[in-house]
Short mmCIF file of C-alpha atoms and ligand atoms in Angstrom, two decimals:
data_model
loop_
_atom_site.label_atom_id
_atom_site.label_comp_id
_atom_site.label_asym_id
_atom_site.label_seq_id
_atom_site.Cartn_x
_atom_site.Cartn_y
_atom_site.Cartn_z
CA UNK A 1 -77.13 119.22 158.10
CA UNK A 2 -76.34 119.69 161.76
CA UNK A 3 -73.91 122.43 162.49
CA UNK A 4 -71.67 121.61 165.40
CA UNK A 5 -71.47 125.22 166.49
CA UNK A 6 -74.50 127.18 167.63
CA UNK A 7 -75.24 130.67 168.82
CA UNK A 8 -74.34 131.06 172.48
CA UNK A 9 -71.60 128.43 172.41
CA UNK A 10 -68.16 129.21 173.81
CA UNK A 11 -65.55 128.43 171.18
CA UNK A 12 -61.78 128.55 170.89
CA UNK A 13 -60.08 129.93 167.80
CA UNK A 14 -57.83 127.16 166.47
CA UNK A 15 -56.60 128.84 163.30
CA UNK A 16 -56.68 132.26 161.73
CA UNK A 17 -54.76 135.40 162.47
CA UNK A 18 -51.95 135.48 164.99
CA UNK A 19 -53.81 137.80 167.38
CA UNK A 20 -56.95 135.69 167.46
CA UNK A 21 -55.51 132.18 167.68
CA UNK A 22 -56.18 130.61 171.07
CA UNK A 23 -58.77 133.20 172.04
CA UNK A 24 -62.10 132.11 173.43
CA UNK A 25 -65.40 133.84 173.01
CA UNK A 26 -69.13 133.42 172.70
CA UNK A 27 -70.66 132.77 169.30
CA UNK A 28 -72.93 135.73 168.63
CA UNK A 29 -73.95 134.83 165.09
CA UNK A 30 -74.00 131.72 162.90
CA UNK A 31 -74.35 131.88 159.11
CA UNK A 32 -75.18 128.23 158.26
CA UNK A 33 -75.30 128.65 154.50
CA UNK A 34 -71.91 130.32 154.38
CA UNK A 35 -70.56 128.06 157.15
CA UNK A 36 -69.29 131.11 158.98
CA UNK A 37 -69.52 132.25 162.59
CA UNK A 38 -69.06 135.52 164.42
CA UNK A 39 -67.35 135.32 167.80
CA UNK A 40 -67.57 138.09 170.37
CA UNK A 41 -64.35 140.10 170.64
CA UNK A 42 -62.55 138.12 167.93
CA UNK A 43 -61.53 139.08 164.40
CA UNK A 44 -62.21 142.76 165.03
CA UNK A 45 -62.69 144.94 161.99
CA UNK A 46 -62.85 148.71 161.72
CA UNK A 47 -65.50 150.51 159.79
CA UNK A 48 -65.65 154.17 158.93
CA UNK A 49 -68.92 155.86 159.60
CA UNK A 50 -69.96 158.67 157.39
CA UNK A 51 -71.44 160.51 160.33
CA UNK A 52 -70.20 160.74 163.89
CA UNK A 53 -73.18 159.98 166.05
CA UNK A 54 -71.77 160.28 169.54
CA UNK A 55 -70.54 163.61 170.79
CA UNK A 56 -67.85 164.05 173.39
CA UNK A 57 -65.75 161.06 172.32
CA UNK A 58 -62.63 162.37 170.71
CA UNK A 59 -60.92 159.04 170.05
CA UNK A 60 -61.12 157.99 166.40
CA UNK A 61 -64.30 159.82 165.55
CA UNK A 62 -66.25 158.09 162.85
CA UNK A 63 -64.58 154.71 163.26
CA UNK A 64 -66.45 151.84 164.83
CA UNK A 65 -65.12 148.40 165.63
CA UNK A 66 -67.12 145.25 165.02
CA UNK A 67 -66.57 141.51 164.91
CA UNK A 68 -65.92 139.98 161.50
CA UNK A 69 -67.16 136.51 160.65
CA UNK A 70 -64.78 133.58 160.17
CA UNK A 71 -64.98 130.13 158.68
CA UNK A 72 -66.60 127.64 161.02
CA UNK A 73 -63.59 125.32 160.62
CA UNK A 74 -61.45 127.93 162.40
CA UNK A 75 -63.24 127.41 165.69
CA UNK A 76 -63.68 124.49 168.06
CA UNK A 77 -66.35 124.16 170.71
CA UNK A 78 -65.16 124.47 174.30
CA UNK A 79 -66.79 121.71 176.32
CA UNK A 80 -68.64 123.17 179.32
CA UNK A 81 -67.75 120.07 181.37
CA UNK A 82 -64.05 119.52 180.75
CA UNK A 83 -63.23 123.10 179.62
CA UNK A 84 -61.21 121.89 176.61
CA UNK A 85 -61.59 122.70 172.93
CA UNK A 86 -63.05 119.46 171.67
CA UNK A 87 -64.46 117.52 168.75
CA UNK A 88 -68.19 117.01 168.85
CA UNK A 89 -70.21 113.88 168.14
CA UNK A 90 -73.92 113.48 167.68
CA UNK A 91 -76.09 110.98 169.48
CA UNK A 92 -79.80 110.52 168.84
CA UNK A 93 -82.22 110.23 171.72
CA UNK A 94 -85.32 107.99 171.77
CA UNK A 95 -87.23 110.64 169.80
CA UNK A 96 -84.56 110.66 167.10
CA UNK A 97 -83.37 114.14 168.00
CA UNK A 98 -79.62 114.67 167.71
CA UNK A 99 -77.73 115.82 170.78
CA UNK A 100 -74.13 116.95 170.81
CA UNK A 101 -71.59 115.28 173.03
CA UNK A 102 -67.94 115.94 173.83
CA UNK A 103 -65.65 113.36 172.28
CA UNK A 104 -63.07 114.07 174.94
CA UNK A 105 -65.05 113.47 178.14
CA UNK A 106 -68.24 112.10 176.52
CA UNK A 107 -70.46 114.60 178.40
CA UNK A 108 -73.72 115.52 176.68
CA UNK A 109 -73.65 119.18 175.74
CA UNK A 110 -77.31 119.64 174.86
ZN1 ZN B 1 -65.75 117.46 177.61
#
Protein backbone atom coordinates (compact mmCIF):
# COMPACT_ATOMS: atom_id res chain seq x y z
CA UNK A 1 0.00 0.00 0.00
CA UNK A 2 1.49 3.29 -1.10
CA UNK A 3 0.43 6.23 0.94
CA UNK A 4 0.09 9.36 -1.13
CA UNK A 5 1.19 11.58 1.71
CA UNK A 6 4.64 11.36 3.26
CA UNK A 7 6.54 13.06 6.02
CA UNK A 8 7.93 16.39 4.84
CA UNK A 9 5.19 16.98 2.27
CA UNK A 10 3.33 20.28 2.19
CA UNK A 11 -0.39 19.61 2.34
CA UNK A 12 -3.58 21.64 2.30
CA UNK A 13 -6.44 20.88 4.68
CA UNK A 14 -9.51 20.22 2.53
CA UNK A 15 -11.96 19.25 5.25
CA UNK A 16 -12.15 19.30 9.00
CA UNK A 17 -12.71 22.10 11.45
CA UNK A 18 -13.57 25.61 10.31
CA UNK A 19 -10.30 27.10 11.60
CA UNK A 20 -8.11 24.56 9.86
CA UNK A 21 -9.79 24.28 6.47
CA UNK A 22 -7.64 25.78 3.72
CA UNK A 23 -4.53 25.92 5.88
CA UNK A 24 -1.26 24.59 4.56
CA UNK A 25 1.49 22.99 6.54
CA UNK A 26 4.27 20.44 6.55
CA UNK A 27 3.48 16.84 7.42
CA UNK A 28 5.49 16.11 10.55
CA UNK A 29 4.18 12.62 11.23
CA UNK A 30 2.43 9.86 9.27
CA UNK A 31 0.63 6.97 10.95
CA UNK A 32 0.16 4.54 8.02
CA UNK A 33 -1.77 1.88 9.92
CA UNK A 34 -4.28 4.38 11.26
CA UNK A 35 -4.23 6.36 7.99
CA UNK A 36 -3.68 9.54 9.95
CA UNK A 37 -1.27 12.44 9.56
CA UNK A 38 -0.03 15.23 11.78
CA UNK A 39 0.44 18.61 10.11
CA UNK A 40 2.56 21.36 11.64
CA UNK A 41 0.47 24.16 13.13
CA UNK A 42 -2.87 22.52 12.28
CA UNK A 43 -5.48 20.90 14.50
CA UNK A 44 -3.91 22.31 17.66
CA UNK A 45 -4.82 20.61 20.91
CA UNK A 46 -4.16 21.69 24.47
CA UNK A 47 -2.75 19.40 27.07
CA UNK A 48 -2.45 20.02 30.77
CA UNK A 49 0.88 19.22 32.28
CA UNK A 50 1.01 18.03 35.80
CA UNK A 51 4.18 19.98 36.41
CA UNK A 52 5.20 23.36 35.10
CA UNK A 53 8.68 22.92 33.75
CA UNK A 54 9.54 26.39 32.53
CA UNK A 55 9.86 29.22 34.98
CA UNK A 56 9.21 32.84 34.15
CA UNK A 57 6.36 32.20 31.70
CA UNK A 58 3.18 33.32 33.32
CA UNK A 59 0.82 32.63 30.42
CA UNK A 60 -1.24 29.48 30.94
CA UNK A 61 1.19 27.68 33.18
CA UNK A 62 0.95 23.95 32.82
CA UNK A 63 -0.80 23.99 29.45
CA UNK A 64 1.07 22.99 26.34
CA UNK A 65 -0.19 23.10 22.78
CA UNK A 66 0.52 20.34 20.29
CA UNK A 67 -0.68 19.21 16.88
CA UNK A 68 -3.39 16.57 16.80
CA UNK A 69 -3.49 13.96 14.06
CA UNK A 70 -6.22 13.93 11.41
CA UNK A 71 -7.52 11.47 8.87
CA UNK A 72 -5.35 11.32 5.77
CA UNK A 73 -8.44 11.95 3.60
CA UNK A 74 -8.70 15.43 5.13
CA UNK A 75 -5.51 16.60 3.45
CA UNK A 76 -4.36 17.00 -0.13
CA UNK A 77 -0.78 17.25 -1.31
CA UNK A 78 0.31 20.66 -2.55
CA UNK A 79 2.25 20.17 -5.77
CA UNK A 80 5.70 21.80 -5.51
CA UNK A 81 5.55 22.68 -9.22
CA UNK A 82 2.11 24.19 -9.74
CA UNK A 83 1.46 25.15 -6.08
CA UNK A 84 -2.06 23.70 -6.11
CA UNK A 85 -3.66 21.10 -3.87
CA UNK A 86 -3.78 18.15 -6.23
CA UNK A 87 -4.62 14.51 -6.72
CA UNK A 88 -1.64 12.21 -6.97
CA UNK A 89 -0.97 9.39 -9.39
CA UNK A 90 1.70 6.74 -9.32
CA UNK A 91 4.00 5.87 -12.16
CA UNK A 92 6.57 3.08 -12.06
CA UNK A 93 10.08 3.65 -13.32
CA UNK A 94 12.21 1.07 -15.17
CA UNK A 95 13.14 -0.51 -11.82
CA UNK A 96 9.47 -0.91 -10.91
CA UNK A 97 9.65 1.71 -8.18
CA UNK A 98 6.55 3.87 -7.84
CA UNK A 99 6.95 7.62 -8.15
CA UNK A 100 4.25 10.15 -7.39
CA UNK A 101 3.13 12.64 -9.98
CA UNK A 102 0.75 15.59 -9.96
CA UNK A 103 -2.45 14.85 -11.86
CA UNK A 104 -2.92 18.56 -12.45
CA UNK A 105 0.35 19.51 -14.15
CA UNK A 106 1.78 15.97 -14.52
CA UNK A 107 5.08 16.95 -12.83
CA UNK A 108 6.94 14.14 -11.08
CA UNK A 109 7.02 14.83 -7.36
CA UNK A 110 9.58 12.23 -6.33
ZN1 LIG B 1 1.35 20.17 -10.24
